[in-house]
CSV table of C-alpha atoms in Angstrom, one decimal:
chain,number,residue,atom,x,y,z
A,13,MET,CA,0.1,-0.2,-0.4
A,14,ALA,CA,1.5,3.2,-1.6
A,15,VAL,CA,-0.6,5.6,1.3
A,16,TRP,CA,0.3,5.3,5.3
A,17,VAL,CA,-1.3,6.9,8.2
A,18,ALA,CA,1.4,8.4,10.0
A,19,ALA,CA,3.1,6.8,12.9
A,20,VAL,CA,2.4,8.0,15.9
A,21,THR,CA,5.6,8.4,17.4
A,22,SER,CA,6.7,10.6,14.8
A,23,LEU,CA,4.1,12.9,15.6
A,24,LEU,CA,4.6,13.7,19.8
A,25,VAL,CA,6.4,16.6,18.7
A,26,VAL,CA,2.9,18.0,18.6
A,27,ALA,CA,1.1,16.3,21.4
A,28,THR,CA,0.9,19.1,23.0
A,29,THR,CA,-0.2,22.1,20.1
A,30,LEU,CA,-3.7,19.6,20.4
A,31,VAL,CA,-4.8,20.9,23.8
A,32,ASP,CA,-6.5,23.6,22.6
A,33,ALA,CA,-6.9,23.4,18.8
A,34,THR,CA,-9.8,24.2,16.9
A,35,PRO,CA,-10.3,22.9,13.3
A,36,ALA,CA,-10.6,25.8,11.2
A,37,ILE,CA,-13.8,24.6,9.4
A,38,THR,CA,-14.4,26.9,6.1
A,39,HIS,CA,-17.4,25.7,5.0
A,40,GLY,CA,-19.4,25.1,8.5
A,41,GLU,CA,-18.0,27.7,10.1
A,42,SER,CA,-17.7,25.2,13.2
A,43,SER,CA,-15.0,25.7,16.0
A,44,THR,CA,-14.4,23.8,18.8
A,45,SER,CA,-14.3,26.4,21.4
A,46,ASP,CA,-17.6,25.7,21.3
A,47,LEU,CA,-16.6,22.1,22.5
A,48,ARG,CA,-19.6,21.2,25.1
A,49,HIS,CA,-22.3,19.0,23.3
A,50,LEU,CA,-20.4,15.6,24.5
A,51,TYR,CA,-23.1,12.7,23.4
A,52,LYS,CA,-22.4,9.0,23.1
A,53,GLY,CA,-18.0,9.5,22.8
A,54,THR,CA,-17.9,12.8,20.5
A,55,TYR,CA,-18.6,16.6,20.8
A,56,VAL,CA,-21.2,17.5,18.1
A,57,LEU,CA,-20.5,20.8,16.8
A,58,TYR,CA,-23.3,22.8,15.6
A,59,GLY,CA,-22.2,25.5,12.9
A,60,ASN,CA,-22.9,29.1,11.4
A,61,GLY,CA,-24.8,29.8,14.6
A,62,ARG,CA,-26.7,27.1,15.3
A,63,ARG,CA,-27.2,25.6,19.2
A,64,SER,CA,-29.4,22.4,18.9
A,65,GLU,CA,-31.0,19.8,17.0
A,66,ARG,CA,-34.2,22.1,16.2
A,67,ASP,CA,-32.0,25.1,14.7
A,68,LEU,CA,-30.7,22.2,11.8
A,69,PRO,CA,-32.3,21.9,8.0
A,70,GLU,CA,-33.4,19.1,7.0
A,71,CYS,CA,-31.6,16.6,4.7
A,72,ALA,CA,-32.7,17.7,1.2
A,73,SER,CA,-31.9,14.2,-0.6
A,74,ALA,CA,-30.5,10.9,0.5
A,75,GLY,CA,-26.9,12.0,-0.7
A,76,GLU,CA,-26.8,14.7,1.1
A,77,ALA,CA,-24.3,14.4,3.7
A,78,CYS,CA,-26.0,14.7,7.6
A,79,ASN,CA,-22.4,14.5,9.6
A,80,LEU,CA,-19.0,15.4,9.3
A,81,ALA,CA,-16.9,12.7,11.9
A,82,HIS,CA,-13.4,13.2,12.4
A,83,ARG,CA,-11.3,11.1,14.6
A,84,ARG,CA,-8.8,12.7,16.5
A,85,PHE,CA,-5.5,11.6,17.7
A,86,TRP,CA,-5.3,11.2,21.8
A,87,LEU,CA,-8.4,14.0,22.3
A,88,THR,CA,-12.2,12.9,22.1
A,89,PRO,CA,-13.6,12.7,18.6
A,90,ILE,CA,-15.7,15.7,16.6
A,91,THR,CA,-19.0,15.9,14.8
A,92,GLU,CA,-20.4,18.5,13.1
A,93,ARG,CA,-24.2,17.9,12.3
A,94,LEU,CA,-25.2,19.4,9.0
A,95,CYS,CA,-28.3,18.8,8.5
A,96,ARG,CA,-31.0,16.1,10.3
A,97,CYS,CA,-32.6,13.1,8.5
A,98,ALA,CA,-36.0,12.8,7.1
A,99,ASP,CA,-37.0,10.2,8.4
A,100,ARG,CA,-36.2,11.7,12.2
A,101,SER,CA,-33.7,8.2,12.3
A,102,GLU,CA,-30.3,9.2,13.7
A,103,CYS,CA,-27.2,10.1,11.6
A,104,PRO,CA,-24.2,8.2,12.0
A,105,LEU,CA,-21.7,9.7,14.4
A,106,HIS,CA,-18.3,8.2,14.5
A,107,PHE,CA,-15.5,7.4,11.8
A,108,ASN,CA,-15.5,4.1,11.3
A,109,GLY,CA,-12.9,3.3,9.4
A,110,LEU,CA,-11.5,4.7,5.9
A,111,ASN,CA,-13.6,1.7,3.6
A,112,ASN,CA,-16.2,1.7,5.8
A,113,THR,CA,-19.4,1.2,2.6
A,114,LEU,CA,-21.7,3.6,4.0
A,115,SER,CA,-19.6,6.2,4.3
A,116,GLN,CA,-16.9,9.0,2.5
A,117,HIS,CA,-13.7,10.0,3.1
A,118,VAL,CA,-13.2,13.3,3.2
A,119,SER,CA,-9.7,13.0,4.7
A,120,ASN,CA,-7.5,10.1,6.4
A,121,ARG,CA,-9.5,10.6,9.5
A,122,ALA,CA,-13.0,12.4,8.5
A,123,GLN,CA,-15.6,10.9,6.8
A,124,LEU,CA,-18.7,12.1,5.3
A,125,LYS,CA,-22.5,10.5,6.7
A,126,PHE,CA,-25.5,9.7,5.4
A,127,CYS,CA,-28.8,8.9,5.8
A,128,GLY,CA,-29.6,5.4,5.5
A,129,ARG,CA,-27.5,3.1,2.3
A,130,ILE,CA,-27.5,5.5,0.2
A,131,MET,CA,-23.7,5.2,-0.3
A,132,GLU,CA,-24.2,1.5,-0.9
A,133,GLU,CA,-25.7,2.4,-4.1
A,134,MET,CA,-23.7,4.8,-5.5
A,135,SER,CA,-21.3,3.9,-8.6
A,136,GLU,CA,-17.6,4.3,-8.2
A,137,CYS,CA,-16.5,7.7,-9.5
A,138,GLN,CA,-15.1,7.5,-13.3
A,139,GLY,CA,-12.7,10.3,-15.1
A,140,ASP,CA,-13.3,13.7,-14.6
A,141,GLU,CA,-17.4,13.6,-13.6
A,142,VAL,CA,-18.1,15.8,-10.7
A,143,ALA,CA,-18.2,13.9,-7.8
A,144,LEU,CA,-18.8,15.9,-5.6
A,145,LYS,CA,-21.0,19.7,-5.4
A,146,LEU,CA,-20.7,21.6,-1.6
A,147,ARG,CA,-23.3,25.1,-1.6
A,148,ARG,CA,-22.9,27.5,0.6
A,149,VAL,CA,-25.8,29.5,1.1
A,150,GLU,CA,-24.9,33.3,2.8
A,151,ARG,CA,-27.3,34.1,5.5
A,152,GLU,CA,-28.5,37.3,6.4
A,153,ASN,CA,-31.3,38.6,9.4
A,154,GLN,CA,-32.2,34.7,10.3
A,155,PRO,CA,-31.9,33.5,13.8
A,156,PHE,CA,-32.7,30.3,14.2
A,157,PRO,CA,-35.0,28.7,17.8
A,158,GLY,CA,-31.6,28.6,20.0
A,159,SER,CA,-29.5,30.8,19.0
A,160,ALA,CA,-29.5,35.2,19.2
A,161,ILE,CA,-26.8,34.8,15.7
A,162,LYS,CA,-28.8,36.4,12.5
A,163,GLU,CA,-25.8,35.6,9.7
A,164,GLY,CA,-23.8,33.0,9.1
A,165,ALA,CA,-23.1,30.7,5.7
A,166,ASP,CA,-25.2,27.1,5.6
A,167,VAL,CA,-23.2,24.6,3.8
A,168,HIS,CA,-25.0,21.5,1.7
A,169,THR,CA,-22.8,18.9,1.1
A,170,ASN,CA,-24.0,15.7,-1.9
A,171,ILE,CA,-22.0,12.9,-2.9
A,172,MET,CA,-22.3,11.8,-6.7
A,173,CYS,CA,-20.7,8.6,-6.5
A,174,ARG,CA,-18.4,6.8,-4.6
A,175,CYS,CA,-15.2,8.2,-4.2
A,176,PRO,CA,-12.5,4.9,-3.2
A,177,TRP,CA,-10.1,5.4,-0.4
A,178,PRO,CA,-7.4,7.2,-1.0
A,179,ASN,CA,-8.3,9.3,-3.9
A,180,SER,CA,-8.7,12.7,-3.1
A,181,TRP,CA,-10.8,15.0,-3.7
A,182,ILE,CA,-10.4,18.3,-5.8
A,183,MET,CA,-12.0,21.1,-6.3
A,184,THR,CA,-12.7,21.8,-10.2
A,185,LYS,CA,-14.7,24.8,-10.7
A,186,THR,CA,-17.0,27.0,-8.9
A,187,GLU,CA,-20.3,28.8,-9.6
A,188,ALA,CA,-22.6,31.6,-8.4
A,189,PRO,CA,-25.8,30.8,-9.2
A,190,SER,CA,-26.6,34.1,-6.4
A,191,PRO,CA,-24.5,37.0,-5.0
A,192,THR,CA,-25.7,35.0,-1.8
A,193,GLU,CA,-24.7,31.4,-2.9
A,194,THR,CA,-21.6,29.9,-4.6
A,195,ILE,CA,-21.2,26.4,-5.8
A,196,TYR,CA,-18.0,24.2,-5.2
A,197,LEU,CA,-17.8,21.2,-7.6
A,198,TYR,CA,-15.5,18.4,-6.5
A,199,THR,CA,-13.8,15.3,-8.6
A,200,CYS,CA,-12.2,12.9,-7.3
A,201,ASN,CA,-8.7,11.8,-7.9
A,202,GLN,CA,-6.6,8.9,-8.2
A,203,LEU,CA,-3.4,9.8,-6.6
A,204,PRO,CA,-0.1,10.1,-8.5
A,205,LYS,CA,2.8,8.8,-7.7
A,206,CYS,CA,5.8,10.0,-5.0
A,207,LYS,CA,9.3,9.7,-4.4
A,208,THR,CA,11.2,9.6,-1.0
A,209,GLY,CA,11.6,13.4,0.1
A,210,GLU,CA,9.3,14.3,-1.7
A,211,GLU,CA,6.0,16.3,-0.4
A,212,CYS,CA,2.8,14.3,-0.4
A,213,GLY,CA,0.5,15.7,1.8
A,214,HIS,CA,-1.2,18.5,4.4
A,215,ILE,CA,-1.6,17.5,7.7
A,216,ARG,CA,-3.2,19.4,9.8
A,217,ALA,CA,-2.0,21.1,12.6
A,218,ASP,CA,-5.3,21.2,14.9
A,219,THR,CA,-6.3,17.4,14.4
A,220,LEU,CA,-3.3,15.8,12.6
A,221,GLU,CA,-5.4,14.5,9.8
A,222,SER,CA,-3.9,14.2,6.6
A,223,TYR,CA,-4.8,15.4,3.1
A,224,TYR,CA,-2.8,13.0,0.6
A,225,THR,CA,-1.6,14.4,-2.8
A,226,CYS,CA,0.5,12.0,-3.3
A,227,SER,CA,1.1,8.6,-3.1
A,228,CYS,CA,4.5,7.4,-1.3
A,229,PRO,CA,6.7,4.4,-2.0
A,230,GLN,CA,6.1,1.3,-0.8
A,231,HIS,CA,7.3,0.9,3.4
A,232,HIS,CA,7.0,5.0,3.6
A,233,LEU,CA,4.6,7.6,5.9
A,234,CYS,CA,3.9,10.4,4.7
A,235,ILE,CA,5.0,12.9,7.9
A,236,PHE,CA,6.8,15.7,9.3
A,237,LYS,CA,9.4,15.8,11.7
A,238,GLY,CA,10.5,18.1,13.9
A,239,PRO,CA,9.3,22.1,14.5
A,240,GLN,CA,8.2,24.1,11.2
A,241,LEU,CA,6.3,26.2,10.4
A,242,THR,CA,3.0,25.6,9.1
A,243,HIS,CA,1.0,27.0,5.8
A,244,ILE,CA,-2.7,27.3,4.8
A,245,THR,CA,-4.2,24.9,3.1
A,246,THR,CA,-8.0,24.3,1.2
A,247,GLN,CA,-9.4,21.4,1.0
A,248,LEU,CA,-13.1,19.9,1.2
A,249,HIS,CA,-14.3,21.5,4.2
A,250,PHE,CA,-10.8,23.3,5.4
A,251,HIS,CA,-9.0,26.0,5.1
A,252,GLY,CA,-6.7,26.3,7.6
A,253,GLN,CA,-3.2,25.6,9.0
A,254,ALA,CA,-1.2,22.6,7.9
A,255,TYR,CA,2.1,20.8,8.0
A,256,SER,CA,4.1,19.7,5.3
A,257,GLY,CA,4.2,15.6,4.3
A,258,LYS,CA,6.8,14.4,3.2
A,259,CYS,CA,7.5,11.0,1.8
A,260,THR,CA,9.8,9.4,5.1
A,261,SER,CA,10.9,5.6,5.0
A,262,ASN,CA,9.8,3.6,8.3
């Protein structure tokens, strides 16, 4: 297997940065400064001024993601709530492994969850077809029942086909149907090969999730070692600080 999860021992240098870390979720506007809803072993985040289930919109279709589940190193998992299932069933809360047939990976430690078994009905993404559509709608002067916050941005993520692990997400086009709405179109892409010492991905500074950009040789890890400066990266459902991972022999 060409892509490897970074070894825990190689990441001890940044363990202390996780204590007060906050995921910078661009599209969902969530922050772990709101880690107060602990439910079934995960912190539940309500973004965009929302504070409870009654503030959430109903999922518009079976292909719209209802949760984004993060499995953090050493710390309690985080689940970002996106919408409520129309049949009132509970949206799956926890990260279940990268090859889980009911989920769709976003990074090596985060995956989208859906109401029902829609992922089992999806065909595998092919070529340059649109694989995922993320719709961001600005909200103005629209307070929720559980919050006095009147402004923000709602995010609706719709899956169009099944993107196999470890393929990566690449944003290929944006559309603006109105002044308050932006649509981001993503394709599912096979990772190119990279060599020893080459940069292979972006590793989030808060949760240490990896967004791979290429596939390392066998017996290599995509990691960073020692103190280093971070950079800003924009990925699916994330915009924030990250480290540069390099293919390193293990």
